[in-house]
XYZ file of C-alpha atoms in Angstrom:
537
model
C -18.010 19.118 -17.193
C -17.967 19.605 -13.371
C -18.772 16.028 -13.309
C -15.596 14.759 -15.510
C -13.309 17.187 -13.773
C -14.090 16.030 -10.255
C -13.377 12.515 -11.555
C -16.772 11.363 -10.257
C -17.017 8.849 -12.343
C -15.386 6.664 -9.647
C -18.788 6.340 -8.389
C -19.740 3.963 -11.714
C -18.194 0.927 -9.596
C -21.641 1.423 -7.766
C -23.693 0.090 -10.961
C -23.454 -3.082 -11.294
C -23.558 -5.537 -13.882
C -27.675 -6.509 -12.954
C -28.306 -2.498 -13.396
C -26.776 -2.388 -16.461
C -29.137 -5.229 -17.655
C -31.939 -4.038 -16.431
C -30.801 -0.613 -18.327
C -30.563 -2.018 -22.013
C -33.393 -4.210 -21.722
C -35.563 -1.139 -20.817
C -33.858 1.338 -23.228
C -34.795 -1.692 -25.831
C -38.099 -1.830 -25.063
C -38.936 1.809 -25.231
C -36.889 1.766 -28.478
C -39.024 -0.977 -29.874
C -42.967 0.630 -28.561
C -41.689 4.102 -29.895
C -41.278 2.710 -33.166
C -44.831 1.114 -33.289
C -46.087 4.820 -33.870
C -44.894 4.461 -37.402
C -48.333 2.330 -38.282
C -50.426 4.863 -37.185
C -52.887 7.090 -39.681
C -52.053 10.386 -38.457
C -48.520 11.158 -36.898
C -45.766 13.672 -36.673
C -42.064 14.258 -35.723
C -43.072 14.362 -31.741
C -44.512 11.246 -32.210
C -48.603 9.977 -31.942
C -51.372 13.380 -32.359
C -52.836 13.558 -28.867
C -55.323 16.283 -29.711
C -58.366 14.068 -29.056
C -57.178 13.050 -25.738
C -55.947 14.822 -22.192
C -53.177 13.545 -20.307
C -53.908 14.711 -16.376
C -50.308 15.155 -15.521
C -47.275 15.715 -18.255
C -45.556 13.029 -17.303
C -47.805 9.792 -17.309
C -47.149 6.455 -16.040
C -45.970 3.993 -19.414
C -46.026 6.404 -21.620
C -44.056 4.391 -23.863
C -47.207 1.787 -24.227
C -49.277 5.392 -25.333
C -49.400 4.194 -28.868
C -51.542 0.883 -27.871
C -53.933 2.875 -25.826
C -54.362 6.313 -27.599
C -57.372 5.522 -29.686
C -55.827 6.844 -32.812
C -56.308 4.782 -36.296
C -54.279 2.299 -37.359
C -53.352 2.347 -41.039
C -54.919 0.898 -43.322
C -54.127 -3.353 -43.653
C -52.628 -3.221 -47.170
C -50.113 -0.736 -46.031
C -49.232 -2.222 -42.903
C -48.708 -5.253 -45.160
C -46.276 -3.514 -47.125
C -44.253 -1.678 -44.270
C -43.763 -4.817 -42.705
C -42.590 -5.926 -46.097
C -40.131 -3.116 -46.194
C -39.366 -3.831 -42.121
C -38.390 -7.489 -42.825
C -36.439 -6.721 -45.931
C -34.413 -4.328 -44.177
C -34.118 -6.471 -40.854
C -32.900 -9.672 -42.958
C -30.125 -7.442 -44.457
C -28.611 -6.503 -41.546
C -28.489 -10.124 -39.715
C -27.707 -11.820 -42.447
C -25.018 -9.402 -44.710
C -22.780 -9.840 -41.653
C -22.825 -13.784 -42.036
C -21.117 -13.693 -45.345
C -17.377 -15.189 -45.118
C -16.232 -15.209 -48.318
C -13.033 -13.896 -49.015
C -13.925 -12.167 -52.348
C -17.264 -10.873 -51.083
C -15.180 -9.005 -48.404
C -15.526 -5.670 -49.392
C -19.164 -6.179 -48.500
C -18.277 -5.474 -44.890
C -16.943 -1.920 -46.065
C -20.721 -0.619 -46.073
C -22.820 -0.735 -42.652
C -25.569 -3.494 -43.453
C -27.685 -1.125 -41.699
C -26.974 1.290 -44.990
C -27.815 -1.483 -47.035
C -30.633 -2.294 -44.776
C -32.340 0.737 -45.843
C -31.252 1.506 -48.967
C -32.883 -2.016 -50.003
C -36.544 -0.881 -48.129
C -36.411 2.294 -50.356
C -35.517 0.152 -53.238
C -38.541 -1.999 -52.558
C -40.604 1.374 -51.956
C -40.219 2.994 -55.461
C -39.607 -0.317 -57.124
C -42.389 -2.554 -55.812
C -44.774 -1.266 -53.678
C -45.774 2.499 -55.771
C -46.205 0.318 -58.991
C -48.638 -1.238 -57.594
C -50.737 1.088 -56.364
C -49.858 1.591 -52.738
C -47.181 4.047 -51.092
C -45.662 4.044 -47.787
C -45.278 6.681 -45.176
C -41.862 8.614 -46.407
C -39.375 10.752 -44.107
C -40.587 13.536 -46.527
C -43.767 12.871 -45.374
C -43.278 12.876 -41.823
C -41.222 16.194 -42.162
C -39.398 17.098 -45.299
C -36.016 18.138 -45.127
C -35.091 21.299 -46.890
C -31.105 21.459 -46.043
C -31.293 24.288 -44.192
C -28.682 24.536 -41.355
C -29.337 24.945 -37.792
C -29.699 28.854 -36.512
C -27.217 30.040 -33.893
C -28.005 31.142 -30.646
C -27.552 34.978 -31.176
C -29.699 34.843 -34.215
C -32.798 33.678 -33.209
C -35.745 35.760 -33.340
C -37.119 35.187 -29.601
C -35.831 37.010 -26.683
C -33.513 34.685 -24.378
C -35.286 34.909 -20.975
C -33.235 37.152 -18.521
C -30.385 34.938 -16.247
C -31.788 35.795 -12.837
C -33.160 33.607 -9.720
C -36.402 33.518 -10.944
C -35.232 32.085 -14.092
C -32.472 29.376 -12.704
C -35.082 27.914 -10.021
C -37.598 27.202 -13.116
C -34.839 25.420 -15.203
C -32.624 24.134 -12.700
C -34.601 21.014 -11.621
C -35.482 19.942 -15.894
C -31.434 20.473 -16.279
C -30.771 18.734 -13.371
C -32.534 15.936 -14.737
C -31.544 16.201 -17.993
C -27.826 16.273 -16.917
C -28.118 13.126 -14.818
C -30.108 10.937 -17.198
C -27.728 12.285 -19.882
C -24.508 11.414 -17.697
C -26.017 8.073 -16.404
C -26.932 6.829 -19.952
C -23.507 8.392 -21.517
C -21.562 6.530 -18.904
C -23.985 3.280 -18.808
C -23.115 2.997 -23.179
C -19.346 3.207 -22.339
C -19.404 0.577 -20.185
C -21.220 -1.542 -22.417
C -19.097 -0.414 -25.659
C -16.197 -1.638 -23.205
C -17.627 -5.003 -22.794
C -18.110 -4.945 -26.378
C -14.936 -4.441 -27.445
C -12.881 -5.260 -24.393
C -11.124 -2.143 -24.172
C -10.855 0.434 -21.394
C -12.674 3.714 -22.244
C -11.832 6.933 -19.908
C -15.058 8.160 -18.397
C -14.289 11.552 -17.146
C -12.803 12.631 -20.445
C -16.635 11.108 -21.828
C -18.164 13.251 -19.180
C -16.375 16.447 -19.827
C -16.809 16.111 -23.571
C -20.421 15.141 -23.367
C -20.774 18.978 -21.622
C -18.572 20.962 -24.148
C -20.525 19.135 -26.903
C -23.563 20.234 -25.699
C -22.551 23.886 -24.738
C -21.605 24.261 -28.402
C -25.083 22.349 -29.566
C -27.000 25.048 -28.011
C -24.570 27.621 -28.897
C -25.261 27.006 -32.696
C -28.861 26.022 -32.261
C -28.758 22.478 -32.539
C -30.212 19.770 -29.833
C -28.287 18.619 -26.842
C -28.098 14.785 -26.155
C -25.868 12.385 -25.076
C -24.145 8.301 -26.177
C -27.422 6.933 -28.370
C -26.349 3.309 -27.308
C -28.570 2.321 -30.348
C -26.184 4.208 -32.375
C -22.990 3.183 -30.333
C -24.581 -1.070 -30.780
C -25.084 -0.755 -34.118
C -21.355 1.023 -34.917
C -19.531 -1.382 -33.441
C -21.381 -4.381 -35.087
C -20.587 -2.974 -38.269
C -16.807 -2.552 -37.312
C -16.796 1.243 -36.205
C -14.352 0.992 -33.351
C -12.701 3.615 -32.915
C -13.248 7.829 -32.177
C -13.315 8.183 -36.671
C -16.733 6.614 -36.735
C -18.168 8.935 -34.608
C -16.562 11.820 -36.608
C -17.698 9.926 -39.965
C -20.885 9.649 -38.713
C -21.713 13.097 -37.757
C -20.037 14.568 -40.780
C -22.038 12.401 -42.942
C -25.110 13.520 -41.326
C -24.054 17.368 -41.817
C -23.536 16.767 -45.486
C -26.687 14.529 -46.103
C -28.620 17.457 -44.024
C -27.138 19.742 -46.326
C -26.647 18.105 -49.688
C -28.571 15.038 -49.814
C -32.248 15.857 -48.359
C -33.896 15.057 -51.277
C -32.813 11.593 -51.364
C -33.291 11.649 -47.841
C -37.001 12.365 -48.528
C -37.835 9.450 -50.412
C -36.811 6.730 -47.461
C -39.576 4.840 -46.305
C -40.237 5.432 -42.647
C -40.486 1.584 -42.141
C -37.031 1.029 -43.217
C -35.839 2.736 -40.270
C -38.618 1.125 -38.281
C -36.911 -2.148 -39.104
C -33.337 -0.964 -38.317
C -34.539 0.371 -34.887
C -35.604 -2.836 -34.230
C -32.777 -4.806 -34.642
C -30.670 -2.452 -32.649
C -33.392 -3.273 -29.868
C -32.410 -7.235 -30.841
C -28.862 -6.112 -30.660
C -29.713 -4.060 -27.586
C -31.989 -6.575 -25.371
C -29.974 -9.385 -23.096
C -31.846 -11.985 -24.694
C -30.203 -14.182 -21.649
C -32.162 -12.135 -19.012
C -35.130 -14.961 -19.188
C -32.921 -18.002 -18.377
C -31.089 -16.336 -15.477
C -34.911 -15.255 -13.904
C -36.121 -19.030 -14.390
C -33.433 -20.659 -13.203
C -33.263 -18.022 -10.127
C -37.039 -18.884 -8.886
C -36.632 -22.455 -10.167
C -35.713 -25.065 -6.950
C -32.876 -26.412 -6.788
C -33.483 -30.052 -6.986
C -35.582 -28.929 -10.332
C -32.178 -27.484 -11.631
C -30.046 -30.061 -10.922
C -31.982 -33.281 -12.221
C -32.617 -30.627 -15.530
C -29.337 -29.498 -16.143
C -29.945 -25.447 -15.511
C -26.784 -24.430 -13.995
C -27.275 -20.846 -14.757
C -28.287 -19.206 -11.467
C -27.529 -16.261 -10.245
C -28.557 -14.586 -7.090
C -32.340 -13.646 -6.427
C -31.572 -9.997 -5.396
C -29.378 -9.873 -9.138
C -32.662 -11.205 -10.815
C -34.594 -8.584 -8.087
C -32.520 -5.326 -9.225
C -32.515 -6.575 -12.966
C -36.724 -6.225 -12.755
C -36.632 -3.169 -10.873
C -34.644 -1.664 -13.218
C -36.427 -2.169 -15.846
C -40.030 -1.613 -14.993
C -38.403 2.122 -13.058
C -37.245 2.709 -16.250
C -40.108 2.235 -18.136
C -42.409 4.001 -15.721
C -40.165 6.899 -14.504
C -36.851 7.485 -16.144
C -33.228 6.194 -16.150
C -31.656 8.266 -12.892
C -34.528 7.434 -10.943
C -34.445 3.659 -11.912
C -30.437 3.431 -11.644
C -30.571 5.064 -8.317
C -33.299 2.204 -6.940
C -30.839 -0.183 -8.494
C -27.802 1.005 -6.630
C -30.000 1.332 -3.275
C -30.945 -2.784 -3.988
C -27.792 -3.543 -4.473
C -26.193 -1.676 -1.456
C -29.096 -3.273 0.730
C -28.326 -7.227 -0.339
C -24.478 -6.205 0.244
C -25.514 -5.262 3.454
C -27.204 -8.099 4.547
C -24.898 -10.623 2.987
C -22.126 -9.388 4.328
C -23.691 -9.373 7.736
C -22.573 -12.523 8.546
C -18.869 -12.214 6.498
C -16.858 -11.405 9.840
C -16.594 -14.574 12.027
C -14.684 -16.291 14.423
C -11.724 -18.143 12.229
C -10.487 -19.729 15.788
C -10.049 -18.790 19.525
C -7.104 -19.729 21.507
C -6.077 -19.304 25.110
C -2.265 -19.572 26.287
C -0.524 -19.524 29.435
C 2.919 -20.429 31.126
C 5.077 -18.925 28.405
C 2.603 -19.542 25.540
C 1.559 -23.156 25.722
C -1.853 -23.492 23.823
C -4.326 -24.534 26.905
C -7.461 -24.581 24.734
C -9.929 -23.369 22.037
C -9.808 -23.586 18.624
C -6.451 -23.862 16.780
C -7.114 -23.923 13.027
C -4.687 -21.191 13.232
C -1.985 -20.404 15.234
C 0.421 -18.236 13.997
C 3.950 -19.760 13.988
C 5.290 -16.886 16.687
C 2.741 -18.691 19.410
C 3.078 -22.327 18.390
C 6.834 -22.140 18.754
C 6.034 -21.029 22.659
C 6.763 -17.265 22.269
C 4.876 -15.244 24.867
C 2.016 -13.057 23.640
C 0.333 -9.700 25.116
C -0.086 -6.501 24.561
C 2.923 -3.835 23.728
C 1.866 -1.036 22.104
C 0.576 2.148 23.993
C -2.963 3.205 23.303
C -2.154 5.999 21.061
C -0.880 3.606 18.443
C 2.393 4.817 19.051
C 4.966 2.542 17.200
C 8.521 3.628 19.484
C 7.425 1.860 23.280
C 10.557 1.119 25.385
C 11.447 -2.496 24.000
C 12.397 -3.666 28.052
C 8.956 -2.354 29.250
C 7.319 -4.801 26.300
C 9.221 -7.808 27.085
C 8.787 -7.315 31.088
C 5.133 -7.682 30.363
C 5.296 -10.468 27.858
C 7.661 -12.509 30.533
C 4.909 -11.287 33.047
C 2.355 -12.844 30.778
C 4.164 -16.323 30.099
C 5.269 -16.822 33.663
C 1.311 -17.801 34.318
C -1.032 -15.274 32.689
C -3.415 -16.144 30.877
C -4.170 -15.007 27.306
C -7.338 -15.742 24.904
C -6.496 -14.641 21.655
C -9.400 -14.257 18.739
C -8.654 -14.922 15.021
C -11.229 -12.499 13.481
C -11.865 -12.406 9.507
C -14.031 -10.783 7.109
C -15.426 -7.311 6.647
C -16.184 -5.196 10.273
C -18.898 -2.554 9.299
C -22.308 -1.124 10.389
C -24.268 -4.467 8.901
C -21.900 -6.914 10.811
C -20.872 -5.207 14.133
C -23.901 -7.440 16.243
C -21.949 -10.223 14.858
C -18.728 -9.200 15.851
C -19.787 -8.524 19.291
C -21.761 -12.004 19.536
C -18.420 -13.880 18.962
C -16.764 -12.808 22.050
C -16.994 -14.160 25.607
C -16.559 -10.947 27.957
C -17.287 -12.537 31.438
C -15.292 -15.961 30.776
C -12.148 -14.519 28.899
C -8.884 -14.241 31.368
C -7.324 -11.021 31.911
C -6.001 -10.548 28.638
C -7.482 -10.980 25.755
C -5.988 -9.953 21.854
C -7.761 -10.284 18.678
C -5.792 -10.883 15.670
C -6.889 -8.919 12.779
C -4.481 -9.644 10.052
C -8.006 -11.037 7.956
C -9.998 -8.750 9.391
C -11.100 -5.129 7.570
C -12.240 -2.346 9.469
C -14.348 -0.606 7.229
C -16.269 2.585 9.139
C -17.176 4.549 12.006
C -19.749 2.088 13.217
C -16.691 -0.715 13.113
C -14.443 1.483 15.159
C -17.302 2.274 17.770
C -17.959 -1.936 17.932
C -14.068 -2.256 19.050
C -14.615 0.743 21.359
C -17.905 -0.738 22.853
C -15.985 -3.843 23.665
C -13.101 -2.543 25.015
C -15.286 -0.639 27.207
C -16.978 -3.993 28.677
C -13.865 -5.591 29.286
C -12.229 -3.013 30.376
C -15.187 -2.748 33.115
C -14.960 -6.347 34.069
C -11.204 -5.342 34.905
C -9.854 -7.265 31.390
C -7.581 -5.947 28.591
C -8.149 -6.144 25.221
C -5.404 -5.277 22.792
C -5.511 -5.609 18.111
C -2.776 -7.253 16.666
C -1.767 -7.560 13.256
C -3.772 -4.709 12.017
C -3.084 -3.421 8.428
C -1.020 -0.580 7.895
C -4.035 0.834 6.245
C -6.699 0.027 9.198
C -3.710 1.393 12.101
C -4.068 4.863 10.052
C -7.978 4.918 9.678
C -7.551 4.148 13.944
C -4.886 6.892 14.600
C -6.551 9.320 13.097
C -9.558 8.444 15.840
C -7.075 7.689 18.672
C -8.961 9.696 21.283
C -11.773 7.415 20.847
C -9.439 4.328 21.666
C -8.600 4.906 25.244
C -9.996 2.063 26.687
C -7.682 0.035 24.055
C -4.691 -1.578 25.901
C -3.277 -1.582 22.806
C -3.046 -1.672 18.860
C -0.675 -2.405 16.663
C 0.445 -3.323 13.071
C 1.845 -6.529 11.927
C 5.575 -5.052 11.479
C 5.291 -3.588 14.826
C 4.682 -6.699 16.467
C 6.892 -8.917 14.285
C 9.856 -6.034 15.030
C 8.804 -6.351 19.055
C 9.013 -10.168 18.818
C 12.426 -10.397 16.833
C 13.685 -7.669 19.433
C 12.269 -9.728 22.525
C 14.268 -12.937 20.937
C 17.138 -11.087 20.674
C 17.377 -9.877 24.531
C 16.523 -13.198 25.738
C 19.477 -14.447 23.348
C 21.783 -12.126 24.464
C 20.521 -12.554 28.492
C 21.166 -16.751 27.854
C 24.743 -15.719 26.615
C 25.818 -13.576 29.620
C 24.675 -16.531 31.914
C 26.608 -18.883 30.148
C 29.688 -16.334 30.040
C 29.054 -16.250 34.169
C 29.249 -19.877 34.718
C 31.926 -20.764 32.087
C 34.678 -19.496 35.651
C 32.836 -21.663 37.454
C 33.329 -24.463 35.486
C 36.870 -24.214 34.644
């Protein structure tokens, strides 16, 4: 709730689209392994009997893979033969019901093929399989439902531990966990129900209903959970947009835990083995494979085969990471080395994103003298005098006359190198920035134009500081121009770090300075004329 409230879900823009792959595909493959415990001899509700074995911590390693490892019996061949019967029956139904496009079969689209899915492996059950002599494992079997409703909190018959210090530092690291998987995964399914159906869900209201609905779980004795993306996959592929499906759903589930348990009791277990599995189909970026081989592939092996589907090798990194954290830890941990991946290639690849777009030095009322002059902003190549006019406190209201005396100080022989800076100034690119500037040979003045530049963090601020510090020692100025309204604020608000800043200023600061410098020297030229117009008559 506190999450949804604080509007943290902000912070999603930090998962990107390679941790949400590596998400599903791991969620699909524990999905798929769980369901191979259905074809074992002896098995409950919690899964595979590990009586005849001892696990040396509670948490092991893959314990998703238990079921190929656990030494329990397999059941017999004949009636794996006929749940795999049932799984493929009810597997075809639900890719192929969807295919049908005829417009009087339409109502056909009305019932979830998943439904259909299963009501054709319990159809298969009782129709084919007990005739002839065999039976399947039924959810009666496993655990027969009786209809009886969930008990409430307040009438349980075990004491509710005492709500004391003791008691919240055993619990608070589990619920911890279990409220960060839950959010993850609850916000991780609306972003992929979003892609599904290219709509735009709101993620704190998500959060702050995912905690009232499990307040009032545990209230009336049921279990808490979370978005089953399974369940969220398979809804939408059989047309359940909207908020009604999830209300349909869980009333229908009330009323066949009430009402209908018996029928309930005679599905085969390996119908919804089969369903399970195609929501892992559903689930799994099948695509995941090409974008890995074409990633380690060479290029010259892409191009003369025609693989233009490469994407970068720290996407295809954090999209294995993902998934093997997943499958050995859990989802918070995994999602967490994701995000660290991806902050750590950003880093580095935006290392070298601020650079030198072109240097220019000026003199004699602005004339370009040399450098680079990809380009020069139309103010200097029209011959208008540059320099710096703004005091260091990034104070906007500096006496106009006191600016233009030193701009016509600066054109009538000073010399000015000005720096066209671009790209992203933060703590992986400040060694760059300082590498691109030339402390000892720059003349007096020196600006650096920052209308493409972004100043991002402390460490960017203390790079501009560090360098006006050097020149500032080899008796130079250094002054920003053209800063963003946005990076002037982030600066004023650190002013007292700026002193050894001639100056810094925003783009409409020094346009306004330059229109009101024309304008003197305008009016100046016209009093001179209005002198000498006596003379001449």
């Amino acid at each position: 709730i506190a999450f949804g409230l604080l509007r943290l879900s902000r912070f999603m823009i930090l998962i990107s689209s390679s941790v949400m792959v590596g998400f599903v595909n791991a969620l699909a493959i524990i999905i798929g392994c769980a369901q191979v415990k259905a074809f074992k001899r002896d098995i409950d509700l919690s899964g595979t009997k590990l009586s005849t074995r001892s696990l040396s911590t509670s948490r092991r390693l893959l314990a998703s893979y238990d079921v190929f490892v656990d030494g329990e019996p397999w059941v017999e061949p004949a009636i794996a033969g006929w749940m795999l019967l049932e799984v493929v029956v009810c597997m075809l139904t639900m890719a192929l019901l969807p295919l049908i496009k005829n417009p009087k079969l339409r109502w056909i689209h009305w019932i979830p093929s998943s439904v259909v899915g299963i009501l054709l492996a319990t159809f298969v059950e009782h129709v084919i399989v007990r005739p002839a002599g065999y039976s399947t494992r039924t959810i009666g079997d496993l655990g027969r439902m009786t209809g009886e409703l969930p008990t409430s909190l307040w009438n349980r018959g075990y004491e509710i531990p005492p709500l004391n210090s003791d008691t919240l530092t055993k619990i608070t690291p589990t619920a911890g966990t279990l409220a960060a998987v839950a959010l993850i995964e609850q916000m991780m399914t609306l972003t992929l129900v979003d892609q599904m159906t290219k709509t735009k869900g709101a993620a704190s209201r998500e959060a702050v209903g995912l905690g009232l609905g499990n307040i009032a779980a545990g209230l009336i004795g049921g279990m808490g959970g979370n978005a089953m993306i399974g369940q969220s996959v398979i809804s939408i592929k059989t047309g359940g947009w909207r908020r009604l499906s999830n209300l349909t759903t869980g009333f229908m589930v009330l009323l066949i835990s009430a009402a209908a348990f018996k029928l309930v009791n005679l599905i085969p277990s390996a119908g919804f083995v089969g369903m399970m599995w195609m929501i892992c189909y559903y689930t799994f970026e099948w695509n995941t494979f090409r974008l890995i081989l074409h990633a380690v592939l060479p290029q010259g092996v892409r191009e003369s085969s025609g693989r233009h589907h490469k994407i970068a090798r720290a996407d295809v990194a954090v999209i294995v990471v993902v998934t093997i954290v997943t499958l050995f830890q859990d989802l918070a941990i995994a999602v967490a080395c994701g995000i660290l991946l991806n902050l750590a290639a950003f880093a580095v690849k935006s290392s070298d994103g601020v650079r030198l777009q072109g240097k220019r030095v000026y003199r004699e009322g602005g004339k370009f003298v040399g450098g680079s002059a990809r380009s020069i902003p139309e103010d200097l190549a029209e011959g208008s005098s540059v320099g710096g006019s703004v005091a260091p406190n990034g104070s906007s209201g500096e006496d106009v006359e006191a600016a233009a005396a030193r701009r016509e100080k600066a054109a009538s022989g000073g010399m000015v190198a000005v720096y066209e800076i671009e790209g992203p100034l933060f703590f992986a690119s400040v060694r760059t920035f300082h590498s691109l500037f030339d402390v000892a040979g720059d003349p007096p003045d020196v600006e650096i134009h920052c209308a493409a530049m972004n100043i991002m963090d402390y460490s960017a601020t203390e790079a501009i500081v560090k360098l006006a510090g050097e020149y500032a020692e080899a008796g130079k100025r250094l002054h920003l121009k053209y800063l963003r309204e946005e990076h002037h604020r982030f600066l004023k608000k650190g002013r007292g770090m700026l002193d050894s800043l001639a100056s810094w200023e925003t783009t409409a600061v020094v346009n306004q300075q330059e229109e009101n410098l024309e304008d003197m020297r305008a009016e100046t030229a016209g009093e001179i004329l209005s002198m000498r117009a006596p003379d001449r008559a």
